[in-house]
XYZ file of C-alpha atoms in Angstrom:
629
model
C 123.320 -173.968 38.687
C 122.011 -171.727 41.260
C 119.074 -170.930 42.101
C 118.119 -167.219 42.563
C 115.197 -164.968 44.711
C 113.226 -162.690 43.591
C 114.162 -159.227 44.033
C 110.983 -157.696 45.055
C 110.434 -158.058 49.012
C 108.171 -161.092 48.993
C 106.287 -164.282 47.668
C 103.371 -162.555 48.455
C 103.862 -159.490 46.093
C 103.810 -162.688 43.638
C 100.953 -164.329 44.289
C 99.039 -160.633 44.517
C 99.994 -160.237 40.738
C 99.219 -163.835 39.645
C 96.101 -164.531 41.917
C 94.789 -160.369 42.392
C 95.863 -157.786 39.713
C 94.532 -159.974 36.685
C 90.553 -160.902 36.546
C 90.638 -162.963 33.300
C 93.349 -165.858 32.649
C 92.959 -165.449 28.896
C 94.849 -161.619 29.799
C 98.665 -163.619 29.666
C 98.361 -163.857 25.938
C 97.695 -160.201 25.146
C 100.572 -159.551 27.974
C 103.340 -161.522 26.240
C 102.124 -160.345 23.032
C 102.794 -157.003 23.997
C 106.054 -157.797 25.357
C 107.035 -158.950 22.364
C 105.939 -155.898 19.901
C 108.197 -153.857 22.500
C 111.101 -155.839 22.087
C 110.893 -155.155 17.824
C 109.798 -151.749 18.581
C 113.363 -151.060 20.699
C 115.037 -153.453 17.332
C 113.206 -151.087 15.161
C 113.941 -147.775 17.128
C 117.729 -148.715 17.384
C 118.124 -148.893 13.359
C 117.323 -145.579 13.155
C 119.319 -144.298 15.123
C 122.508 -146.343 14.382
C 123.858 -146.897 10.777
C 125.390 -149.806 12.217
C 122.351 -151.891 12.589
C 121.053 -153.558 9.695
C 117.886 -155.508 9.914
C 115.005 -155.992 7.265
C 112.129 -154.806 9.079
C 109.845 -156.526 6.915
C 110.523 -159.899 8.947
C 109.602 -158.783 12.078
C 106.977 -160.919 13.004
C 105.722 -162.819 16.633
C 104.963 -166.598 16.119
C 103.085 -168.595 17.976
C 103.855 -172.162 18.571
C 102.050 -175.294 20.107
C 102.944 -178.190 21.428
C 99.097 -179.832 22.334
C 101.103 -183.016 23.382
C 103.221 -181.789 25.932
C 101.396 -178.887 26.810
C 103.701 -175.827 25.369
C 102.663 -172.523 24.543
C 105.795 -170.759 22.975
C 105.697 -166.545 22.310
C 108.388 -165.784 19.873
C 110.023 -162.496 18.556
C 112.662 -161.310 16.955
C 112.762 -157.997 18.669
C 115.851 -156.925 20.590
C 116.247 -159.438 22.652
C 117.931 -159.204 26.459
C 121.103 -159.981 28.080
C 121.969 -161.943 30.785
C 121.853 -158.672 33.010
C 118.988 -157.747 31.489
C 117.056 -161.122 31.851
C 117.883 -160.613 35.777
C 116.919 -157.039 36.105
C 113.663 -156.910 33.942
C 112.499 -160.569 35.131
C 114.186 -160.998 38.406
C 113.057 -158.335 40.021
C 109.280 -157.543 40.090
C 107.871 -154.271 38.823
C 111.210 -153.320 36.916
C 110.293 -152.309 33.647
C 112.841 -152.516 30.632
C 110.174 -150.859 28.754
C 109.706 -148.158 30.589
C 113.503 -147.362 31.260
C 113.448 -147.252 27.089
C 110.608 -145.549 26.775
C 112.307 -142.742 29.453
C 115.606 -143.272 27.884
C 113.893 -141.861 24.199
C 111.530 -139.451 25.503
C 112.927 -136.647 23.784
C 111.207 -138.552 20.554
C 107.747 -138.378 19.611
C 107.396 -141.033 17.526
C 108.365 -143.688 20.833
C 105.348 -145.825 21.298
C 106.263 -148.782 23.618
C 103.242 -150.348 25.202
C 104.501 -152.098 28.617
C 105.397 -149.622 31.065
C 105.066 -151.174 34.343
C 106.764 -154.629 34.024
C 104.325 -156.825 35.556
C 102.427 -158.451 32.473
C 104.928 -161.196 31.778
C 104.339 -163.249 35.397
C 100.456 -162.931 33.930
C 101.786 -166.075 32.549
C 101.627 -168.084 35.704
C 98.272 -167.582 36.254
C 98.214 -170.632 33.472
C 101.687 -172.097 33.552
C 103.296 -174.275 35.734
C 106.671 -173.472 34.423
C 107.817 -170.558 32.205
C 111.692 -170.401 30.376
C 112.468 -166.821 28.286
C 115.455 -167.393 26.291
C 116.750 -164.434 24.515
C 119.862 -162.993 22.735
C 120.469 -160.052 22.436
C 121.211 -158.243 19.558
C 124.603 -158.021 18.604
C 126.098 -160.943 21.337
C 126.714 -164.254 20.437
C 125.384 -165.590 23.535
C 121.959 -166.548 23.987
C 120.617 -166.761 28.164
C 117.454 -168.873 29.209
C 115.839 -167.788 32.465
C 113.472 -170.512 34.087
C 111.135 -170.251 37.084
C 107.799 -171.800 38.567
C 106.417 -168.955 39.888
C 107.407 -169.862 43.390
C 110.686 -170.646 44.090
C 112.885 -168.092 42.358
C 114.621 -168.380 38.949
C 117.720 -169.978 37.452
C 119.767 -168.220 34.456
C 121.849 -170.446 32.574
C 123.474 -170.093 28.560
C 121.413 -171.524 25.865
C 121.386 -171.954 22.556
C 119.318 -169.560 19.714
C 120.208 -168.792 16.494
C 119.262 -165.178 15.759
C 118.398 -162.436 17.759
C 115.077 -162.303 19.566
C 113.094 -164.207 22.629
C 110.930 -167.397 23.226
C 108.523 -167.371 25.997
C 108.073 -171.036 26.818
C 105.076 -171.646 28.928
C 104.239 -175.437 30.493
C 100.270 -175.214 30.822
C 99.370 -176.565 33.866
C 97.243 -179.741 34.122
C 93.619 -179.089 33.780
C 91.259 -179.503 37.014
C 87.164 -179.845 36.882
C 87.365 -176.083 37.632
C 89.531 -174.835 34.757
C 90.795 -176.050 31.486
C 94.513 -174.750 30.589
C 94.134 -177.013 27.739
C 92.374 -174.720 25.776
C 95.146 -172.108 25.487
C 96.545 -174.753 22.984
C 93.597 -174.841 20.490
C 93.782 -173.190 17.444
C 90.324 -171.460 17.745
C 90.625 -170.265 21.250
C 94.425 -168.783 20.281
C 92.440 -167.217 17.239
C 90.058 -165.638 19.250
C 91.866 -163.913 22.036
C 94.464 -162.499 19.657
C 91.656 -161.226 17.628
C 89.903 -159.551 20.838
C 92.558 -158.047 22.602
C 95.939 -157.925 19.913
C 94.519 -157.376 16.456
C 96.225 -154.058 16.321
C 99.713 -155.017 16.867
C 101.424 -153.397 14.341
C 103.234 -156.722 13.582
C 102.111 -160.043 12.287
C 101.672 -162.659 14.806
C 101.956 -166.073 13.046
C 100.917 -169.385 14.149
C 100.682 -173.195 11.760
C 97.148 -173.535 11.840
C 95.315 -176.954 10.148
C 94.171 -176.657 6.786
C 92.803 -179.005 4.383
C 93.051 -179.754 0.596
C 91.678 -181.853 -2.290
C 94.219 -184.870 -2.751
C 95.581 -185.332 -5.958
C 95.144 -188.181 -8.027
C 91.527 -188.705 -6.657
C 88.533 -189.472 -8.467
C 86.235 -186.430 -9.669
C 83.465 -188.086 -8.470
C 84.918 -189.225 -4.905
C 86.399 -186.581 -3.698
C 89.395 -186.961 -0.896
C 90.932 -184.442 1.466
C 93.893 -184.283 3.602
C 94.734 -181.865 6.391
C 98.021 -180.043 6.475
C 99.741 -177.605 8.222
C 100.035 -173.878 7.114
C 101.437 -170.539 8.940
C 98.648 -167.780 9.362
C 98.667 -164.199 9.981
C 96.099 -163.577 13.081
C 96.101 -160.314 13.266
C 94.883 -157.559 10.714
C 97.722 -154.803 12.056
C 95.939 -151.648 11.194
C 93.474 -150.195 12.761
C 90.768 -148.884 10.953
C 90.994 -145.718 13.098
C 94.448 -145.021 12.385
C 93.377 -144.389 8.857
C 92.574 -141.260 7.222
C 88.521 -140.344 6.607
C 89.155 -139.770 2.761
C 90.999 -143.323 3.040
C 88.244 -145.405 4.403
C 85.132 -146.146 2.459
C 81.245 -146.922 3.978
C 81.959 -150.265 3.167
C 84.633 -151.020 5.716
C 83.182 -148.817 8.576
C 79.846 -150.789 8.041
C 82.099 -154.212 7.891
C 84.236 -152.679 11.002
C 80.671 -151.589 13.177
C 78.948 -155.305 12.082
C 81.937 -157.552 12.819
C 83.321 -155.717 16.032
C 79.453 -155.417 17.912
C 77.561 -157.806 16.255
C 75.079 -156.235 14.678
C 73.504 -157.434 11.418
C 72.275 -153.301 10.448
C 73.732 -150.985 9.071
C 75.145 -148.116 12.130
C 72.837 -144.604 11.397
C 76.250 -143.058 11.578
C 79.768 -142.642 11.773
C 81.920 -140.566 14.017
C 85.799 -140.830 13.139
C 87.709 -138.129 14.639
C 90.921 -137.526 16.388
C 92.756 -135.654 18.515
C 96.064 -133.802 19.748
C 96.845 -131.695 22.274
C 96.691 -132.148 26.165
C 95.620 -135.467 25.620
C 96.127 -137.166 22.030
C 93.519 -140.028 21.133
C 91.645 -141.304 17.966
C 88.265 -142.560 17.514
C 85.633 -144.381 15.634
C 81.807 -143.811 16.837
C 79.212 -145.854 15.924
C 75.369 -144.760 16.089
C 74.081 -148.373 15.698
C 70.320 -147.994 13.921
C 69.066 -150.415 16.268
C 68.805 -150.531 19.786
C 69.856 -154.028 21.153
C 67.032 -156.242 22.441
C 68.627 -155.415 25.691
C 69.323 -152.050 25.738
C 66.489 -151.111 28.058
C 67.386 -153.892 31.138
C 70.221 -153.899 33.574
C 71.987 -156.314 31.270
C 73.039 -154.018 28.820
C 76.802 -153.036 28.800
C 77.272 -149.908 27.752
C 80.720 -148.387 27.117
C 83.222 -147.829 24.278
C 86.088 -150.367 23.724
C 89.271 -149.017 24.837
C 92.559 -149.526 23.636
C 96.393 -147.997 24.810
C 98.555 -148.620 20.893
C 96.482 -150.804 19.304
C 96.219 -153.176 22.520
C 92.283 -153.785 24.206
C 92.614 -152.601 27.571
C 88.703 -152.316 28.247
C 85.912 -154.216 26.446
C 83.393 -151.946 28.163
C 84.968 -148.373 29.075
C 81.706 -146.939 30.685
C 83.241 -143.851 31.696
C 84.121 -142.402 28.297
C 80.655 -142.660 27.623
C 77.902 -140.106 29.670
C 74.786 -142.064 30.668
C 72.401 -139.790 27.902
C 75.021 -140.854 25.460
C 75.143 -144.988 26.341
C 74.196 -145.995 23.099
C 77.027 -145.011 21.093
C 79.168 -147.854 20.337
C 82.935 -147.754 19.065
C 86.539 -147.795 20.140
C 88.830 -145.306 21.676
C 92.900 -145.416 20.683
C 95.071 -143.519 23.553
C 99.015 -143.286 24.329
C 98.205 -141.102 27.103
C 95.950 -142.583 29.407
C 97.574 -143.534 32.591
C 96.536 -147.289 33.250
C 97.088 -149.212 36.765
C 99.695 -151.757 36.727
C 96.937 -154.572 35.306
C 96.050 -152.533 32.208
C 92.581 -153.608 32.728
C 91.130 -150.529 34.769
C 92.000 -147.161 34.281
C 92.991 -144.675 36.759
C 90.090 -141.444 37.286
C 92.707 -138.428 36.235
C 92.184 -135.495 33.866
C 93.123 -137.396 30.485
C 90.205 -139.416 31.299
C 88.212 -136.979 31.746
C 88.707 -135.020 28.914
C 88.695 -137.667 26.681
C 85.077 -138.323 27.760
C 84.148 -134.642 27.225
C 85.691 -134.755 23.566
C 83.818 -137.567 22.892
C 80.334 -135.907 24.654
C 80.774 -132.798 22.194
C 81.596 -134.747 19.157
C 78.394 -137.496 19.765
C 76.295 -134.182 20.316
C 77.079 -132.039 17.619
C 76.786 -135.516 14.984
C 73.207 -135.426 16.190
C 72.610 -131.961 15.897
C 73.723 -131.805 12.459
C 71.436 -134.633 11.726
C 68.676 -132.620 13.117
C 69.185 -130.156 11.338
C 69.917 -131.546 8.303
C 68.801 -135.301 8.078
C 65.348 -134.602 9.844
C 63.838 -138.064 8.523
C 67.297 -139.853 9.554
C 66.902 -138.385 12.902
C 63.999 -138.824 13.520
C 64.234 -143.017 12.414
C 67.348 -142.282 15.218
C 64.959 -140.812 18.125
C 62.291 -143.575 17.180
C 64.540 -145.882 18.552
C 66.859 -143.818 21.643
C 64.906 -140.827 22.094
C 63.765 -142.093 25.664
C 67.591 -142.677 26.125
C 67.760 -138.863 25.605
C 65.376 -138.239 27.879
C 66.362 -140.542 30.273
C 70.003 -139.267 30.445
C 68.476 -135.488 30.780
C 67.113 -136.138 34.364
C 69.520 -138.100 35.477
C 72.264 -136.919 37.897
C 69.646 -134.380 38.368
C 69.606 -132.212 35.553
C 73.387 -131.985 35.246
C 73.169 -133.063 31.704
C 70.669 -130.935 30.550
C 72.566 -128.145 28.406
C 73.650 -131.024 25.948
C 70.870 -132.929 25.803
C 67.472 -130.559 25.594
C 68.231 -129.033 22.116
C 68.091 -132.943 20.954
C 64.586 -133.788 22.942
C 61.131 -133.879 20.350
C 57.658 -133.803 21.522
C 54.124 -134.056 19.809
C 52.577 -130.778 18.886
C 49.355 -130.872 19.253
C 48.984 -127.345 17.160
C 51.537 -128.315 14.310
C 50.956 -132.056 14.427
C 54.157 -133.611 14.654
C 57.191 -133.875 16.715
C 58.897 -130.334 17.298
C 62.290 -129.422 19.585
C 61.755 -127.302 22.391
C 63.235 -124.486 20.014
C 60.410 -125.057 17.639
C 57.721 -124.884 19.531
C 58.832 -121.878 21.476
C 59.689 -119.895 18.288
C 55.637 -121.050 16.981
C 54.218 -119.658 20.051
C 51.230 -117.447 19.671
C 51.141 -114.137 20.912
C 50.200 -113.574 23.930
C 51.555 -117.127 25.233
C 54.060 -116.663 27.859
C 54.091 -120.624 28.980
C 55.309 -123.785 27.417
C 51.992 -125.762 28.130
C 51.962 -130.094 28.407
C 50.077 -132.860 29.119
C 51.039 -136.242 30.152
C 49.213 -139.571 29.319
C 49.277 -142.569 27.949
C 47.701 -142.058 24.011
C 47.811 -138.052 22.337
C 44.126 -138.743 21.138
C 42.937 -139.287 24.331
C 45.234 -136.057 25.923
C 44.285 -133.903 22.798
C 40.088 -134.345 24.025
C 40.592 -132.973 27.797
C 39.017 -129.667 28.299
C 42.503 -127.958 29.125
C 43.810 -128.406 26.080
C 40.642 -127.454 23.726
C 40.617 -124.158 26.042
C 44.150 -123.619 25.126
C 43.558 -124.516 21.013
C 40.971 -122.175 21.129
C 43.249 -119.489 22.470
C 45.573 -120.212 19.713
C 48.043 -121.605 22.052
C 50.098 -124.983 21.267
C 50.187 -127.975 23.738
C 52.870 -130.709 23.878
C 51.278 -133.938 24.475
C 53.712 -136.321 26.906
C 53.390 -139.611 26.108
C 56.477 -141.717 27.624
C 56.565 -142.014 31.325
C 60.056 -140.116 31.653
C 58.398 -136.801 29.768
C 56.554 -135.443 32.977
C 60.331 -135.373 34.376
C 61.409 -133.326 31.827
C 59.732 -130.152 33.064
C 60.968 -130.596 36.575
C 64.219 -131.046 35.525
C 64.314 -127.629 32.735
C 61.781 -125.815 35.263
C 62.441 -122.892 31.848
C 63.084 -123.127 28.169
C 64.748 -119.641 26.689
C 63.521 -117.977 30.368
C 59.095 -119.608 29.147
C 58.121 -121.584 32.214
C 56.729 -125.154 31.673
C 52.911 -125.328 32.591
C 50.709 -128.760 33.393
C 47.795 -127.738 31.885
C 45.732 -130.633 33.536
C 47.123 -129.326 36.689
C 48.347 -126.172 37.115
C 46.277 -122.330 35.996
C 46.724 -122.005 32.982
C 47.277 -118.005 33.087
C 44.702 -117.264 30.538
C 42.230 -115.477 33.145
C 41.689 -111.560 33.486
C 41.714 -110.353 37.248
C 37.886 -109.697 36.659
C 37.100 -113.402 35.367
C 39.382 -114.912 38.523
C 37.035 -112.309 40.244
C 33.614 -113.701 39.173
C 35.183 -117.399 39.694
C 35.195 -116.016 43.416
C 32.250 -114.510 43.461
C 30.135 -117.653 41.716
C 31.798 -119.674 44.586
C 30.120 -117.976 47.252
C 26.995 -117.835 45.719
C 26.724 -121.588 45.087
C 28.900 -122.218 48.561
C 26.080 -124.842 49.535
C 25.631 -126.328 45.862
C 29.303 -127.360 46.008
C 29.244 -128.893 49.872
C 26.470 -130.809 48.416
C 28.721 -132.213 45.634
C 31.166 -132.613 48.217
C 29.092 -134.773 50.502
C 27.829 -137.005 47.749
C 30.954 -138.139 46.641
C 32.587 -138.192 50.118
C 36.438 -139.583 50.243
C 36.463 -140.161 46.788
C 37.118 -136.201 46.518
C 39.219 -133.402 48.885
C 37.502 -130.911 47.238
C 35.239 -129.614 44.342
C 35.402 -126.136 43.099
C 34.668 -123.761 40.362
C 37.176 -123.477 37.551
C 36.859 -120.803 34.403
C 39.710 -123.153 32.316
C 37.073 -125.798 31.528
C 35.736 -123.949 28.147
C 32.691 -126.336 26.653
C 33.598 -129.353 29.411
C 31.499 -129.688 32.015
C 34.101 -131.065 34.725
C 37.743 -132.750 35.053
C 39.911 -134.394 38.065
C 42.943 -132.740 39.284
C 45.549 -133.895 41.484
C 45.754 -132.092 45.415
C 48.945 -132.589 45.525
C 51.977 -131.385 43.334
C 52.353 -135.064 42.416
C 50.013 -135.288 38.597
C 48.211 -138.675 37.993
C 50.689 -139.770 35.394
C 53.285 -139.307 38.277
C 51.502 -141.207 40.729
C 50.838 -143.859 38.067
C 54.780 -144.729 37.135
C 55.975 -144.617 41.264
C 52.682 -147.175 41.866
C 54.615 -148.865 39.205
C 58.439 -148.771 40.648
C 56.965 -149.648 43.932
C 53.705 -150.166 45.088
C 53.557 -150.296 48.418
C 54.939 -147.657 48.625
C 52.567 -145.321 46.886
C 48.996 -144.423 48.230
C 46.292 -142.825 45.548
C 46.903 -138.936 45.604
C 43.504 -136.872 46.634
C 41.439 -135.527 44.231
C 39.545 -132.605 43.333
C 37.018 -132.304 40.798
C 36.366 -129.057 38.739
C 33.320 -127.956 37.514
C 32.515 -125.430 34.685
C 29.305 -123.222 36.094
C 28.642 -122.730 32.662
C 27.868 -125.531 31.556
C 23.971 -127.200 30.914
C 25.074 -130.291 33.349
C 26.294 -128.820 35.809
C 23.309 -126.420 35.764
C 21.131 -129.317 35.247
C 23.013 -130.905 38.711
C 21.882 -127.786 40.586
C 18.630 -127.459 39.158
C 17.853 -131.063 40.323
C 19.013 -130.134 43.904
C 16.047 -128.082 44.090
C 13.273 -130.676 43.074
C 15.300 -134.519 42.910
C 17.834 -134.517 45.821
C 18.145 -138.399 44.786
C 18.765 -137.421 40.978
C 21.418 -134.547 41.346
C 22.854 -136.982 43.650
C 23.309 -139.282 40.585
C 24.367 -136.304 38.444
C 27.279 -135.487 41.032
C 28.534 -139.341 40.541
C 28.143 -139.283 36.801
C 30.069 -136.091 36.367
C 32.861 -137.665 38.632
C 33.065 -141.132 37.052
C 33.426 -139.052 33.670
C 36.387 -136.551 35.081
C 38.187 -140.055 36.184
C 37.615 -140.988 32.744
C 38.857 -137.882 31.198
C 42.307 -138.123 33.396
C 42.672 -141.691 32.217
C 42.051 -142.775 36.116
C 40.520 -145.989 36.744
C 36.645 -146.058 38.208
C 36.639 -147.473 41.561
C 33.684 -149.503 40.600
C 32.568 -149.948 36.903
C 29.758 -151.647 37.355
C 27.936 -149.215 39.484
C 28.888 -146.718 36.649
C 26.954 -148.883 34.197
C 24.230 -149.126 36.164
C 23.546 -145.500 37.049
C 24.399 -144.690 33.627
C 21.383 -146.899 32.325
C 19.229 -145.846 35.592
C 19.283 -141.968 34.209
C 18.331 -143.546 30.651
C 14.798 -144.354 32.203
């Protein structure tokens, strides 16, 4: 019998595809799997179209066999089957595709839906096999042809014998090492499991004996006996839940689906089931899961949507179906048209990619908006839980996002008392009010007490208090909201002065030039610069930052990397109007020593105010109880 060579030029092209193309071992199964549903798919296809052919296509069916004692993994079908020729051209020669010569052969018909297209999944075998032998007869011959290689040295055909039409894929494991266990490609549970992860969907069943047990007969009632047997299983469940209609598929199943598939013990928030045709054709069930995993937040997290090309798992984690403001959105993604790389496990970037992705973005956003809009309670349990996600993905990529995301951000009202959209708040804005005014801190009750934002209540005007770290971003990123700039009121004017009150600022600056290098001098470094301010209303002072950087900036970059980050300068603004800061200048006069002490209280309070830490406590306390004398 003689041995033949590989077509393809080289032993190398073999070991790339054994040793490179293929990152997981446990990827052979789902390959000859898939082999096999494209053999009864060209059977099934050919009855169609020939009167001739008469098969019940209620038996097709892939079965699974293992031998655990000599170490035999056998793929069955009873698909088409292949030739002699055949067996040469589609395994001889690497790369050749008998799939995709059908698939080009029918592409006149729609309904043509053959899964292997680039004839390199079978030698995924020999990434666990010492040995594989195909035998296979085709339908309609009388001859059956077995086709044995290592891997290595080329391939022998020879005649064989098999009853009815179809192919075996015989695979001798190879012996396991400390590093890897081959051995458990033969156990029940670990068969089980990869057919359920990546071949559930396989329009056929795929059988295998599995052990059972039963009650013996004959046995006592009160001493029970059991024996094991051997019974054949279906593995798979066929039909995706996807494939069905919406009116078909009750809230039952999708929350059975959303539990079993990601492990999740809640209920998802909501479903997403859509589809569509056109440029690109795909189908897909959305989950919004109702809580966020414990790991959500940390680099561990993996987010992505499950992809699958006909019912076979190419990706576990497709990340880039899924836009970074949108990562919590769990599901699957069915596609014919997706143009995969030779390994099926990583997709090519092209334009079906794409606009799958941007589907998917539109249909995620417009679920939420409806919920807005019409489940305010539900969404709001929702934003409880991946609002920061929302705001997260708004700044990132630098704004690009923004348009789809800032119609879904809430804030706290400080006017209306509760969380309001952007759109809210702007359409409850007092007239007069040409800015959308915020704050940033750590707790509303402590930003709702600074002097900005009483000034501002008493105008009439609404401020939105900030409270996660990512919120001060948010402005930056919008710099407008329907064409109303964003305002810091803790740092930036506030607008709300006449040209004859920013006048008599100026004017009650010079005249108390000396009073304010006084202040100045007392406090030293600890201040830039103190000045007047008429935005104070019944405080007497408050801290501001120098810079354009605002304290609740400077806090979360001392907190990505501090030493990297030195303390902004301050200023400190004082109201003229107010008794203690009158009391400060009156004290100048007669008690250098006291309005000294009145220049350090009133700063130690303005750090307070801006939620800044006191450089030294304990000499607050002390002067504190020193003026109580």
């Amino acid at each position: 019998m003689e041995k033949k060579q590989f077509k393809a030029e080289s032993q190398r092209l073999m070991d790339l595809m054994i040793n490179s193309i293929y990152t997981h071992q446990e990827i052979f199964l789902r390959e000859i799997i898939s082999n096999a549903s494209d053999a009864i798919d060209k059977l099934a296809y050919t009855a169609l179209t020939d009167d001739r052919v008469g098969i019940d296509r209620d038996q097709f069916a892939i079965t699974i066999t293992r031998d655990q004692a000599a170490g035999v993994l056998t793929v069955s079908d009873n698909g088409i089957g292949m030739t002699r020729e055949e067996l040469e051209e589609n395994l001889g020669t690497i790369c050749k595709s008998g799939s995709l010569s059908f698939k080009q052969a029918m592409e006149k018909n729609e309904d043509i839906d053959i899964i292997g297209q680039f004839g390199v999944g079978f030698y995924a075998a020999f990434m666990v096999a010492s040995g594989v032998s195909v035998i296979s007869k085709k339908y309609g011959q009388e001859q059956a042809w077995k086709w044995t290689s290592d891997g290595k040295d080329g391939y022998t055909v020879e005649p064989a014998e098999r009853e009815a039409p179809g192919t075996d894929v015989v695979m001798t494991l190879k012996q396991d090492t400390e590093d890897e266990q081959y051995s458990r490609f033969l156990e029940e549970y670990e068969i089980r499991s990869l057919v359920k992860k990546y071949s559930d969907y396989i329009r056929y069943p795929i059988r295998m004996e599995v052990s059972k047990s039963r009650l013996k007969e004959d046995c006592p009632a009160d001493k029970p006996e059991y024996e094991s047997y051997m019974e054949e299983d279906t593995l798979n469940s066929m039909v995706p839940l996807w494939q069905r209609a919406k009116k078909d598929v009750t809230e039952e199943e999708y929350d059975s689906f959303y539990r079993e598939k990601f492990y999740d013990y809640n209920k998802p928030l909501r479903v997403i089931h859509s589809s569509a045709e056109g440029t690109v054709s795909f189908k897909a069930l959305l989950f919004i899961p109702g809580k966020a995993p414990f790991d959500f937040y940390s680099k561990d997290y993996k987010p992505g949507l499950q992809l699958y090309s006909s019912g076979v798992m190419i990706m576990e984690n497709c990340e880039d179906l899924l836009p970074e403001h949108f990562r919590f959105v769990r599901g699957v993604v069915d596609s014919q048209d997706l143009s995969l790389n030779i390994s099926r496990e990583m997709l090519q970037h092209n334009r079906q990619l794409t606009l799958i992705a941007r589907n998917i973005e539109k249909k995620i956003k417009s679920e939420l908006k409806s919920m807005l809009e019409n489940e305010r309670e539900k969404f709001q349990e929702f934003y409880g839980v991946f609002g920061r996600q929302l705001k997260y993905g708004t700044v990132a990529d630098y704004g690009a996002h923004k348009d789809v995301t800032q119609d879904l951000l809430l804030f706290y009202s400080q006017k209306q008392g509760k969380a309001v959209t952007l759109k809210e708040y702007t359409d409850a804005m007092a007239e007069g009010q040409e800015k959308i005014y915020y704050v940033s801190g750590e707790n509303k009750d402590r930003l709702a007490k600074l002097p900005q934002v009483r000034m501002l209540e008493e105008k009439g005007y609404d401020v939105l208090l900030f409270t996660d770290e990512v919120d001060e971003f948010i402005p930056q990123t919008l710099m407008t909201y329907e064409e109303k700039q964003f305002c810091n009121a803790a740092t930036e004017d506030l607008g709300l002065q006449s040209e004859e009150e920013k006048k008599a600022i100026e004017e009650k600056t010079e005249e108390l030039k000396e009073f304010l290098c006084f202040v100045k001098n007392t406090l030293g470094d600890s201040v830039k610069e103190v000045r007047l301010s008429g935005n104070l209303g019944s405080a007497p002072a408050c801290a501001t930052p120098a810079s354009g950087i605002s304290f609740e900036m400077e806090k979360y970059m001392k907190r990505v990397n501090p030493d990297m980050v030195f303390p902004g300068e301050r200023i400190l603004e004082l109201n003229p109007e107010h008794p203690a800061v009158q009391a400060m200048q009156a004290a100048l006069i007669s008690d250098t020593q006291k309005a000294q002490d009145y220049a350090r209280l009133l700063w130690a309070q303005a750090q307070l105010l801006a939620e800044l830490p006191l450089e030294d406590p304990a000499a607050y306390t002390q002067l504190v109880c020193k003026l109580m004398k």
